mmCIF file of C-alpha atoms in Angstrom:
data_model
loop_
_atom_site.group_PDB
_atom_site.id
_atom_site.type_symbol
_atom_site.label_atom_id
_atom_site.label_comp_id
_atom_site.label_asym_id
_atom_site.label_seq_id
_atom_site.Cartn_x
_atom_site.Cartn_y
_atom_site.Cartn_z
ATOM 1 C CA UNK A 622 0.345 -0.117 -0.222
ATOM 2 C CA UNK A 623 0.836 3.684 -0.494
ATOM 3 C CA UNK A 624 1.718 5.948 2.532
ATOM 4 C CA UNK A 625 -0.440 8.930 2.942
ATOM 5 C CA UNK A 626 0.489 11.903 1.804
ATOM 6 C CA UNK A 627 2.154 14.089 3.816
ATOM 7 C CA UNK A 628 0.148 16.906 5.366
ATOM 8 C CA UNK A 629 3.653 19.193 6.905
ATOM 9 C CA UNK A 630 5.588 20.038 3.823
ATOM 10 C CA UNK A 631 8.700 21.976 5.856
ATOM 11 C CA UNK A 632 8.822 22.509 9.905
ATOM 12 C CA UNK A 633 11.521 25.569 10.940
ATOM 13 C CA UNK A 634 12.610 26.593 14.419
ATOM 14 C CA UNK A 635 13.791 29.917 13.739
ATOM 15 C CA UNK A 636 14.359 33.852 14.779
ATOM 16 C CA UNK A 637 11.130 35.958 14.922
ATOM 17 C CA UNK A 638 13.018 39.026 16.142
ATOM 18 C CA UNK A 639 14.428 40.178 12.975
ATOM 19 C CA UNK A 640 17.814 38.198 12.642
ATOM 20 C CA UNK A 641 16.654 35.795 10.255
ATOM 21 C CA UNK A 642 18.388 32.805 12.565
ATOM 22 C CA UNK A 643 17.846 29.518 11.294
ATOM 23 C CA UNK A 644 17.949 26.915 14.336
ATOM 24 C CA UNK A 645 16.374 23.701 12.356
ATOM 25 C CA UNK A 646 14.421 22.757 9.396
ATOM 26 C CA UNK A 647 13.370 20.110 7.892
ATOM 27 C CA UNK A 648 11.563 19.075 4.556
ATOM 28 C CA UNK A 649 8.855 16.084 4.444
ATOM 29 C CA UNK A 650 9.292 15.837 1.488
ATOM 30 C CA UNK A 651 11.612 15.691 -1.601
ATOM 31 C CA UNK A 652 12.674 18.420 -3.789
ATOM 32 C CA UNK A 653 9.846 19.170 -6.170
ATOM 33 C CA UNK A 654 11.105 22.119 -8.035
ATOM 34 C CA UNK A 655 14.475 21.626 -8.110
ATOM 35 C CA UNK A 656 15.299 24.794 -6.037
ATOM 36 C CA UNK A 657 17.594 24.795 -2.957
ATOM 37 C CA UNK A 658 15.737 23.790 0.891
ATOM 38 C CA UNK A 659 17.827 26.442 2.042
ATOM 39 C CA UNK A 660 16.056 29.182 -0.306
ATOM 40 C CA UNK A 661 13.029 28.374 0.128
ATOM 41 C CA UNK A 662 14.183 28.131 4.105
ATOM 42 C CA UNK A 663 14.768 31.717 3.907
ATOM 43 C CA UNK A 664 11.683 32.539 1.590
ATOM 44 C CA UNK A 665 9.504 31.139 4.649
ATOM 45 C CA UNK A 666 11.643 32.682 7.286
ATOM 46 C CA UNK A 667 11.502 36.320 5.202
ATOM 47 C CA UNK A 668 7.447 36.210 5.219
ATOM 48 C CA UNK A 669 6.629 34.849 8.630
ATOM 49 C CA UNK A 670 9.016 38.040 9.786
ATOM 50 C CA UNK A 671 6.824 40.121 7.235
ATOM 51 C CA UNK A 672 3.681 38.640 8.524
ATOM 52 C CA UNK A 673 4.942 38.993 12.343
ATOM 53 C CA UNK A 674 6.047 42.707 11.859
ATOM 54 C CA UNK A 675 2.627 43.204 9.787
ATOM 55 C CA UNK A 676 0.369 42.028 13.064
ATOM 56 C CA UNK A 677 2.892 43.807 15.170
ATOM 57 C CA UNK A 678 1.970 47.229 13.854
ATOM 58 C CA UNK A 679 -1.778 46.868 14.536
ATOM 59 C CA UNK A 680 -1.455 45.221 18.629
ATOM 60 C CA UNK A 681 1.540 44.425 20.553
ATOM 61 C CA UNK A 682 0.622 40.590 21.532
ATOM 62 C CA UNK A 683 1.453 38.494 18.502
ATOM 63 C CA UNK A 684 1.806 35.294 19.255
ATOM 64 C CA UNK A 685 0.810 33.184 15.962
ATOM 65 C CA UNK A 686 -0.247 33.677 12.497
ATOM 66 C CA UNK A 687 -0.589 31.932 8.952
ATOM 67 C CA UNK A 688 -0.664 33.347 5.554
ATOM 68 C CA UNK A 689 -0.862 31.686 1.938
ATOM 69 C CA UNK A 690 2.263 31.362 -0.305
ATOM 70 C CA UNK A 691 1.449 30.272 -4.112
ATOM 71 C CA UNK A 692 3.170 28.026 -6.713
ATOM 72 C CA UNK A 693 5.656 30.633 -7.412
ATOM 73 C CA UNK A 694 7.038 31.961 -4.409
ATOM 74 C CA UNK A 695 7.602 27.813 -2.895
ATOM 75 C CA UNK A 696 7.570 25.017 -4.833
ATOM 76 C CA UNK A 697 4.514 23.545 -6.959
ATOM 77 C CA UNK A 698 1.404 23.492 -5.538
ATOM 78 C CA UNK A 699 0.133 26.457 -3.218
ATOM 79 C CA UNK A 700 1.180 26.032 0.934
ATOM 80 C CA UNK A 701 0.004 27.631 4.122
ATOM 81 C CA UNK A 702 2.508 28.520 6.632
ATOM 82 C CA UNK A 703 1.070 28.569 10.123
ATOM 83 C CA UNK A 704 3.756 30.160 12.463
ATOM 84 C CA UNK A 705 3.868 30.535 16.535
ATOM 85 C CA UNK A 706 6.191 31.933 19.293
ATOM 86 C CA UNK A 707 6.574 29.923 22.255
ATOM 87 C CA UNK A 708 5.186 33.033 24.430
ATOM 88 C CA UNK A 709 4.470 36.562 23.023
ATOM 89 C CA UNK A 710 8.381 38.226 24.155
ATOM 90 C CA UNK A 711 9.807 35.179 22.978
ATOM 91 C CA UNK A 712 13.004 35.364 20.679
ATOM 92 C CA UNK A 713 12.276 32.488 18.440
ATOM 93 C CA UNK A 714 9.365 31.179 16.284
ATOM 94 C CA UNK A 715 8.168 27.681 15.766
ATOM 95 C CA UNK A 716 6.799 27.189 11.755
ATOM 96 C CA UNK A 717 5.044 24.789 10.415
ATOM 97 C CA UNK A 718 4.586 24.523 5.908
ATOM 98 C CA UNK A 719 1.326 23.198 5.254
ATOM 99 C CA UNK A 720 -0.022 21.531 2.103
ATOM 100 C CA UNK A 721 -3.098 22.982 0.490
ATOM 101 C CA UNK A 722 -6.497 22.156 2.434
ATOM 102 C CA UNK A 723 -5.240 21.087 5.571
ATOM 103 C CA UNK A 724 -6.246 21.944 9.179
ATOM 104 C CA UNK A 725 -4.782 25.038 10.261
ATOM 105 C CA UNK A 726 -6.601 24.533 14.312
ATOM 106 C CA UNK A 727 -4.845 20.934 13.463
ATOM 107 C CA UNK A 728 -1.514 22.689 12.781
ATOM 108 C CA UNK A 729 -1.447 25.264 15.559
ATOM 109 C CA UNK A 730 -2.076 22.369 18.051
ATOM 110 C CA UNK A 731 0.802 20.706 17.277
ATOM 111 C CA UNK A 732 2.840 23.596 17.484
ATOM 112 C CA UNK A 733 1.665 24.092 20.606
ATOM 113 C CA UNK A 734 3.132 20.435 21.382
ATOM 114 C CA UNK A 735 6.279 21.368 20.082
ATOM 115 C CA UNK A 736 6.790 24.100 22.132
ATOM 116 C CA UNK A 737 6.155 21.936 24.984
ATOM 117 C CA UNK A 738 8.059 18.725 24.681
ATOM 118 C CA UNK A 739 11.217 20.313 23.064
ATOM 119 C CA UNK A 740 12.141 22.026 26.082
ATOM 120 C CA UNK A 741 11.331 18.952 28.367
ATOM 121 C CA UNK A 742 13.348 16.781 25.738
ATOM 122 C CA UNK A 743 16.571 18.605 25.974
ATOM 123 C CA UNK A 744 16.210 19.489 29.894
ATOM 124 C CA UNK A 745 16.267 23.423 28.821
ATOM 125 C CA UNK A 746 13.511 25.757 30.551
ATOM 126 C CA UNK A 747 14.736 28.489 28.033
ATOM 127 C CA UNK A 748 14.042 26.874 24.865
ATOM 128 C CA UNK A 749 10.050 27.225 26.405
ATOM 129 C CA UNK A 750 10.425 30.750 26.415
ATOM 130 C CA UNK A 751 12.517 31.073 22.987
ATOM 131 C CA UNK A 752 16.200 32.286 24.368
ATOM 132 C CA UNK A 753 18.972 30.135 24.238
ATOM 133 C CA UNK A 754 18.187 27.713 21.091
ATOM 134 C CA UNK A 755 21.787 26.847 20.290
ATOM 135 C CA UNK A 756 21.324 23.796 21.849
ATOM 136 C CA UNK A 757 18.990 22.826 18.664
ATOM 137 C CA UNK A 758 22.105 23.678 16.358
ATOM 138 C CA UNK A 759 24.312 20.881 18.221
ATOM 139 C CA UNK A 760 22.313 18.254 18.281
ATOM 140 C CA UNK A 761 19.585 18.325 15.006
ATOM 141 C CA UNK A 762 19.181 14.590 15.161
ATOM 142 C CA UNK A 763 17.561 14.422 18.322
ATOM 143 C CA UNK A 764 15.372 17.607 17.454
ATOM 144 C CA UNK A 765 14.600 15.721 13.873
ATOM 145 C CA UNK A 766 13.583 12.556 16.002
ATOM 146 C CA UNK A 767 11.290 14.697 17.708
ATOM 147 C CA UNK A 768 9.793 15.825 15.056
ATOM 148 C CA UNK A 769 9.519 12.344 13.166
ATOM 149 C CA UNK A 770 7.774 11.449 16.677
ATOM 150 C CA UNK A 771 5.109 14.563 16.328
ATOM 151 C CA UNK A 772 4.405 14.353 12.687
ATOM 152 C CA UNK A 773 5.535 10.588 11.774
ATOM 153 C CA UNK A 774 5.935 10.991 7.838
ATOM 154 C CA UNK A 775 4.442 14.435 8.143
ATOM 155 C CA UNK A 776 1.498 13.863 9.120
ATOM 156 C CA UNK A 777 -0.186 15.377 11.873
ATOM 157 C CA UNK A 778 -1.484 13.196 14.803
ATOM 158 C CA UNK A 779 -4.529 14.027 17.024
ATOM 159 C CA UNK A 780 -3.094 13.020 20.098
ATOM 160 C CA UNK A 781 -3.023 14.415 24.164
ATOM 161 C CA UNK A 782 0.441 15.214 25.322
ATOM 162 C CA UNK A 783 0.892 12.315 27.614
ATOM 163 C CA UNK A 784 0.741 10.216 24.593
ATOM 164 C CA UNK A 785 3.004 12.786 22.618
ATOM 165 C CA UNK A 786 5.290 12.886 25.659
ATOM 166 C CA UNK A 787 5.405 8.931 25.749
ATOM 167 C CA UNK A 788 6.630 8.743 22.126
ATOM 168 C CA UNK A 789 9.378 11.574 22.158
ATOM 169 C CA UNK A 790 9.910 9.696 25.163
ATOM 170 C CA UNK A 791 10.667 6.326 23.423
ATOM 171 C CA UNK A 792 12.982 7.974 20.325
ATOM 172 C CA UNK A 793 14.817 9.687 22.768
ATOM 173 C CA UNK A 794 15.802 6.719 24.334
ATOM 174 C CA UNK A 795 16.325 4.649 20.943
ATOM 175 C CA UNK A 796 18.483 7.303 20.435
ATOM 176 C CA UNK A 797 20.660 7.434 23.159
ATOM 177 C CA UNK A 798 21.412 3.927 22.629
#
């Protein structure tokens, strides 16, 4: 049987403070249009920053956003970008790039799981508020394993935090061997 089509095109963890720093990126699908993933990451981050700054002009408490990228900007087909800050004054942003017509609320729920579980896995409470994210650069395999556990084959899982914590714990234990 054919595996189900991925719901998530990419996941990124990056700065939201205007410095355009990428701490982690993972694309769930092979390159569709031949454009390098680094260029795609940079485009996504730049557009998240623009969306964040636009929202900030109209209100001081911006914590998440959603926008669409058309096929000429990123890849074949339209993508929906959903981003979320761990806290309203955090310096980082968790971003999912979804394939067309995916559930945005479901994606926001997944981002909540990511921002809750990553600090626990790395035993680093600073990840929760978006500071001291250099650890993500030092352990990309662990971050990728967590993302794959939370979104196997790029699928968004409907699960409670306890179940996801156990899944991630199992993956991290396996990595430690």
